[in-house]
């Protein structure tokens, strides 16, 4: 969702500069699937978790434990069954504790472990669902549809809020987001998913609208969730990888919510 204030200039060009290589990267790893897809989202996950752990560096979370847990969870999702992901999570607890007490100073051990698992559960589990969403016969189409709906929905929200935004949505969390931007984003994301589905004969129109609506509703929730975390930590962006547009976590905040929602919707409708 976009800012209410109408700035004299437009940052559309910088957004495109960031978006174009990201789009090519996403299309490549989605098309490849399997190990390439898992490796690609592992790299994104490591960067996103690293940004989170850096922001919460005061308690010095054992980041390596989080990265190892992410890698093991993705391997379990790719080669095993859902129960194996749970087994990895259970086995990671003593490993994380071990890394936490190995730190030079051992204060804030409980907070360090909690922060580590905050990253694992928020970012890592979403990456696991991305592996599961890609696995079915038409998984590549599902992933593309979700990404298209998520990011085009954000674009609709940006311009809807910029042009028509008047009513603050959540002023205590993200003052620049507006109700008008939310409505534009939800409509835009739903229609984007439906339009993408027009080129996939295995996806019916009503199902595309349903999944699209669920994706459209969950995207701003993910956006607000990350905004709440940043507000609590008193930071504007989680990283600088994309320059003025922040870090990986800033770009994937909505995706971390839309992918799991889309996966369970696809399961319920028989597509996964």
Coordinates of C-alpha atoms in Angstrom, one line a residue, residues 6-259:
X6 CA 1.8 13.2 -3.1
X7 CA 5.5 13.8 -3.6
X8 CA 6.5 16.1 -6.5
X9 CA 8.6 13.4 -8.1
X10 CA 7.9 9.8 -8.9
X11 CA 10.1 6.8 -7.8
X12 CA 8.6 4.6 -10.5
X13 CA 11.9 4.5 -12.4
X14 CA 13.9 3.3 -9.4
X15 CA 11.2 0.7 -8.7
X16 CA 11.6 -0.7 -12.2
X17 CA 15.4 -0.8 -11.9
X18 CA 15.0 -3.0 -8.9
X19 CA 12.1 -5.0 -10.3
X20 CA 13.4 -6.1 -13.7
X21 CA 16.4 -8.2 -12.5
X22 CA 14.4 -9.6 -9.7
X23 CA 11.7 -10.7 -12.2
X24 CA 14.3 -12.5 -14.4
X25 CA 15.8 -14.2 -11.3
X26 CA 12.4 -15.3 -10.1
X27 CA 11.3 -16.6 -13.5
X28 CA 14.5 -18.6 -13.9
X29 CA 14.4 -20.3 -10.5
X30 CA 10.6 -21.0 -10.8
X31 CA 11.0 -22.5 -14.3
X32 CA 13.9 -24.7 -13.1
X33 CA 12.1 -26.0 -10.0
X34 CA 13.5 -28.7 -7.8
X35 CA 17.0 -28.1 -6.4
X36 CA 17.5 -24.8 -8.3
X37 CA 14.2 -23.4 -6.9
X38 CA 15.1 -24.5 -3.4
X39 CA 18.6 -23.1 -3.6
X40 CA 17.3 -19.8 -4.9
X41 CA 14.8 -19.3 -2.1
X42 CA 17.4 -20.5 0.4
X43 CA 19.7 -17.7 -0.7
X44 CA 16.8 -15.2 -0.4
X45 CA 15.9 -16.7 3.0
X46 CA 19.5 -16.4 4.3
X47 CA 19.7 -12.7 3.3
X48 CA 16.2 -11.9 4.7
X49 CA 17.0 -13.7 8.0
X50 CA 20.4 -12.1 8.1
X51 CA 18.7 -8.7 7.9
X52 CA 16.4 -9.6 10.7
X53 CA 19.2 -10.9 12.9
X54 CA 21.3 -7.8 12.2
X55 CA 18.4 -5.5 13.3
X56 CA 18.1 -7.6 16.5
X57 CA 21.8 -7.8 17.0
X58 CA 21.6 -6.4 20.5
X59 CA 20.8 -9.8 21.8
X60 CA 23.3 -11.4 19.4
X61 CA 21.1 -14.3 18.0
X62 CA 23.1 -17.3 16.8
X63 CA 22.5 -16.6 13.1
X64 CA 24.3 -19.7 12.0
X65 CA 21.8 -21.9 13.8
X66 CA 18.9 -20.2 12.0
X67 CA 20.6 -20.6 8.6
X68 CA 21.3 -24.3 9.2
X69 CA 17.7 -24.8 10.3
X70 CA 16.5 -23.1 7.2
X71 CA 18.7 -25.3 4.9
X72 CA 17.6 -28.5 6.7
X73 CA 13.9 -27.5 6.5
X74 CA 14.1 -26.8 2.8
X75 CA 15.8 -30.1 2.2
X76 CA 13.2 -31.9 4.2
X77 CA 10.4 -30.1 2.3
X78 CA 12.0 -31.0 -1.1
X79 CA 13.0 -34.6 -0.5
X80 CA 10.7 -35.7 2.4
X81 CA 7.3 -35.2 3.7
X82 CA 5.7 -32.5 6.0
X83 CA 6.5 -34.5 9.1
X84 CA 10.2 -34.3 8.3
X85 CA 10.0 -30.5 8.4
X86 CA 8.6 -30.9 12.0
X87 CA 11.3 -33.3 12.8
X88 CA 13.9 -30.8 11.7
X89 CA 12.4 -28.1 13.8
X90 CA 12.4 -30.3 16.8
X91 CA 16.0 -31.3 16.3
X92 CA 17.1 -27.7 15.8
X93 CA 16.2 -26.7 19.3
X94 CA 19.3 -28.3 21.0
X95 CA 21.4 -27.2 18.1
X96 CA 20.3 -23.6 18.5
X97 CA 20.8 -23.7 22.3
X98 CA 24.3 -25.1 21.7
X99 CA 25.2 -22.2 19.4
X100 CA 23.7 -19.7 21.8
X101 CA 25.8 -20.7 24.7
X102 CA 28.9 -20.8 22.6
X103 CA 28.8 -17.0 22.2
X104 CA 31.6 -15.1 24.0
X105 CA 29.1 -13.5 26.3
X106 CA 26.1 -15.6 27.4
X107 CA 23.6 -13.0 28.5
X108 CA 20.2 -12.8 26.8
X109 CA 20.4 -16.5 25.9
X110 CA 16.6 -16.9 26.0
X111 CA 16.1 -13.8 23.9
X112 CA 18.8 -14.9 21.4
X113 CA 17.1 -18.2 20.9
X114 CA 13.7 -16.5 20.6
X115 CA 14.9 -14.1 18.0
X116 CA 16.5 -17.0 16.1
X117 CA 13.2 -18.9 15.9
X118 CA 11.3 -15.7 15.1
X119 CA 13.3 -15.7 11.8
X120 CA 12.9 -19.4 11.3
X121 CA 9.1 -19.4 11.8
X122 CA 8.4 -16.1 10.0
X123 CA 10.8 -16.5 7.0
X124 CA 11.8 -20.2 7.1
X125 CA 8.3 -21.7 7.2
X126 CA 7.2 -19.4 4.3
X127 CA 10.2 -20.7 2.2
X128 CA 9.1 -24.3 3.0
X129 CA 5.7 -23.6 1.7
X130 CA 7.2 -22.1 -1.4
X131 CA 8.9 -25.5 -2.0
X132 CA 5.6 -27.3 -1.5
X133 CA 3.7 -24.8 -3.8
X134 CA 6.1 -25.4 -6.6
X135 CA 6.1 -29.2 -6.4
X136 CA 2.7 -30.1 -8.0
X137 CA 2.3 -30.6 -11.8
X138 CA 1.2 -27.0 -12.3
X139 CA 3.3 -25.7 -9.4
X140 CA 5.2 -23.3 -11.6
X141 CA 2.0 -21.7 -12.8
X142 CA 0.7 -21.4 -9.2
X143 CA 3.9 -19.7 -8.0
X144 CA 4.0 -17.3 -10.9
X145 CA 0.3 -16.4 -10.3
X146 CA 1.0 -15.8 -6.6
X147 CA 4.0 -13.6 -7.4
X148 CA 2.2 -11.7 -10.1
X149 CA -0.8 -11.0 -7.8
X150 CA 1.3 -10.1 -4.9
X151 CA 3.5 -7.6 -6.6
X152 CA 0.9 -6.1 -9.0
X153 CA -1.4 -5.8 -6.0
X154 CA 1.3 -3.8 -4.3
X155 CA 1.6 -1.6 -7.4
X156 CA -2.2 -1.0 -7.5
X157 CA -2.1 -0.2 -3.8
X158 CA 0.8 2.2 -4.4
X159 CA -0.9 4.2 -7.1
X160 CA -4.4 3.9 -5.4
X161 CA -3.0 5.4 -2.2
X162 CA -0.9 8.0 -4.1
X163 CA -3.8 9.3 -6.2
X164 CA -6.8 8.7 -3.9
X165 CA -5.5 8.0 -0.4
X166 CA -7.2 10.0 2.3
X167 CA -8.1 7.6 5.1
X168 CA -5.2 6.3 7.3
X169 CA -5.3 2.5 7.5
X170 CA -3.0 1.8 10.5
X171 CA -1.5 5.1 11.6
X172 CA 0.3 3.6 14.6
X173 CA 2.0 0.9 12.5
X174 CA 2.5 2.5 9.1
X175 CA 1.2 6.1 8.9
X176 CA 1.5 6.3 5.1
X177 CA -0.8 3.4 4.3
X178 CA -4.4 4.2 3.5
X179 CA -7.7 2.5 3.3
X180 CA -8.0 3.5 -0.3
X181 CA -4.7 2.0 -1.2
X182 CA -5.8 -1.2 0.6
X183 CA -8.9 -1.4 -1.5
X184 CA -7.1 -0.7 -4.7
X185 CA -4.5 -3.4 -3.9
X186 CA -7.0 -6.1 -3.0
X187 CA -9.0 -5.5 -6.2
X188 CA -5.8 -5.3 -8.3
X189 CA -4.3 -8.5 -6.8
X190 CA -7.5 -10.5 -7.2
X191 CA -7.9 -9.5 -10.8
X192 CA -4.2 -10.0 -11.5
X193 CA -4.4 -13.6 -10.3
X194 CA -7.6 -14.2 -12.3
X195 CA -6.0 -12.7 -15.4
X196 CA -2.9 -14.8 -15.1
X197 CA -5.1 -17.8 -14.7
X198 CA -6.8 -17.1 -18.1
X199 CA -3.6 -18.5 -19.8
X200 CA -3.8 -21.8 -17.7
X201 CA -6.5 -24.2 -18.8
X202 CA -6.1 -26.3 -15.7
X203 CA -7.2 -23.4 -13.4
X204 CA -10.9 -22.5 -13.5
X205 CA -12.1 -18.9 -13.4
X206 CA -13.9 -19.2 -10.0
X207 CA -11.0 -20.9 -8.4
X208 CA -8.6 -18.2 -9.7
X209 CA -10.8 -15.5 -8.3
X210 CA -11.0 -17.3 -4.9
X211 CA -7.3 -18.0 -4.6
X212 CA -6.6 -14.5 -5.9
X213 CA -8.8 -12.9 -3.3
X214 CA -7.1 -14.9 -0.5
X215 CA -3.7 -13.8 -1.8
X216 CA -5.0 -10.2 -2.1
X217 CA -6.2 -10.1 1.5
X218 CA -3.1 -11.8 3.0
X219 CA -0.6 -9.6 1.2
X220 CA -1.3 -6.4 3.1
X221 CA -1.3 -8.4 6.3
X222 CA 2.2 -9.4 5.6
X223 CA 3.1 -5.9 4.7
X224 CA 1.7 -4.6 8.0
X225 CA 3.3 -7.3 10.0
X226 CA 6.8 -6.3 8.7
X227 CA 5.9 -2.6 9.3
X228 CA 5.0 -3.4 12.9
X229 CA 8.4 -5.1 13.4
X230 CA 10.3 -2.2 11.8
X231 CA 8.2 0.3 13.9
X232 CA 9.1 -1.7 17.1
X233 CA 12.8 -1.7 16.1
X234 CA 12.7 2.0 15.0
X235 CA 14.1 1.4 11.6
X236 CA 12.9 2.5 8.1
X237 CA 14.2 -0.5 6.1
X238 CA 15.5 -3.9 7.0
X239 CA 18.5 -3.6 4.6
X240 CA 20.1 -1.8 1.8
X241 CA 20.5 -4.4 -0.9
X242 CA 17.9 -2.6 -3.1
X243 CA 19.1 0.9 -2.2
X244 CA 16.3 3.3 -1.4
X245 CA 13.8 0.4 -1.7
X246 CA 15.3 -1.4 1.3
X247 CA 16.4 -5.0 1.8
X248 CA 15.2 -8.5 0.8
X249 CA 12.8 -8.7 3.7
X250 CA 11.2 -5.4 2.7
X251 CA 10.6 -6.8 -0.8
X252 CA 9.3 -10.2 0.4
X253 CA 7.2 -9.2 3.4
X254 CA 3.9 -9.8 1.6
X255 CA 5.1 -12.9 -0.2
X256 CA 6.0 -14.5 3.1
X257 CA 2.2 -14.5 3.8
X258 CA 0.7 -15.0 0.4
X259 CA 2.7 -18.1 -0.5

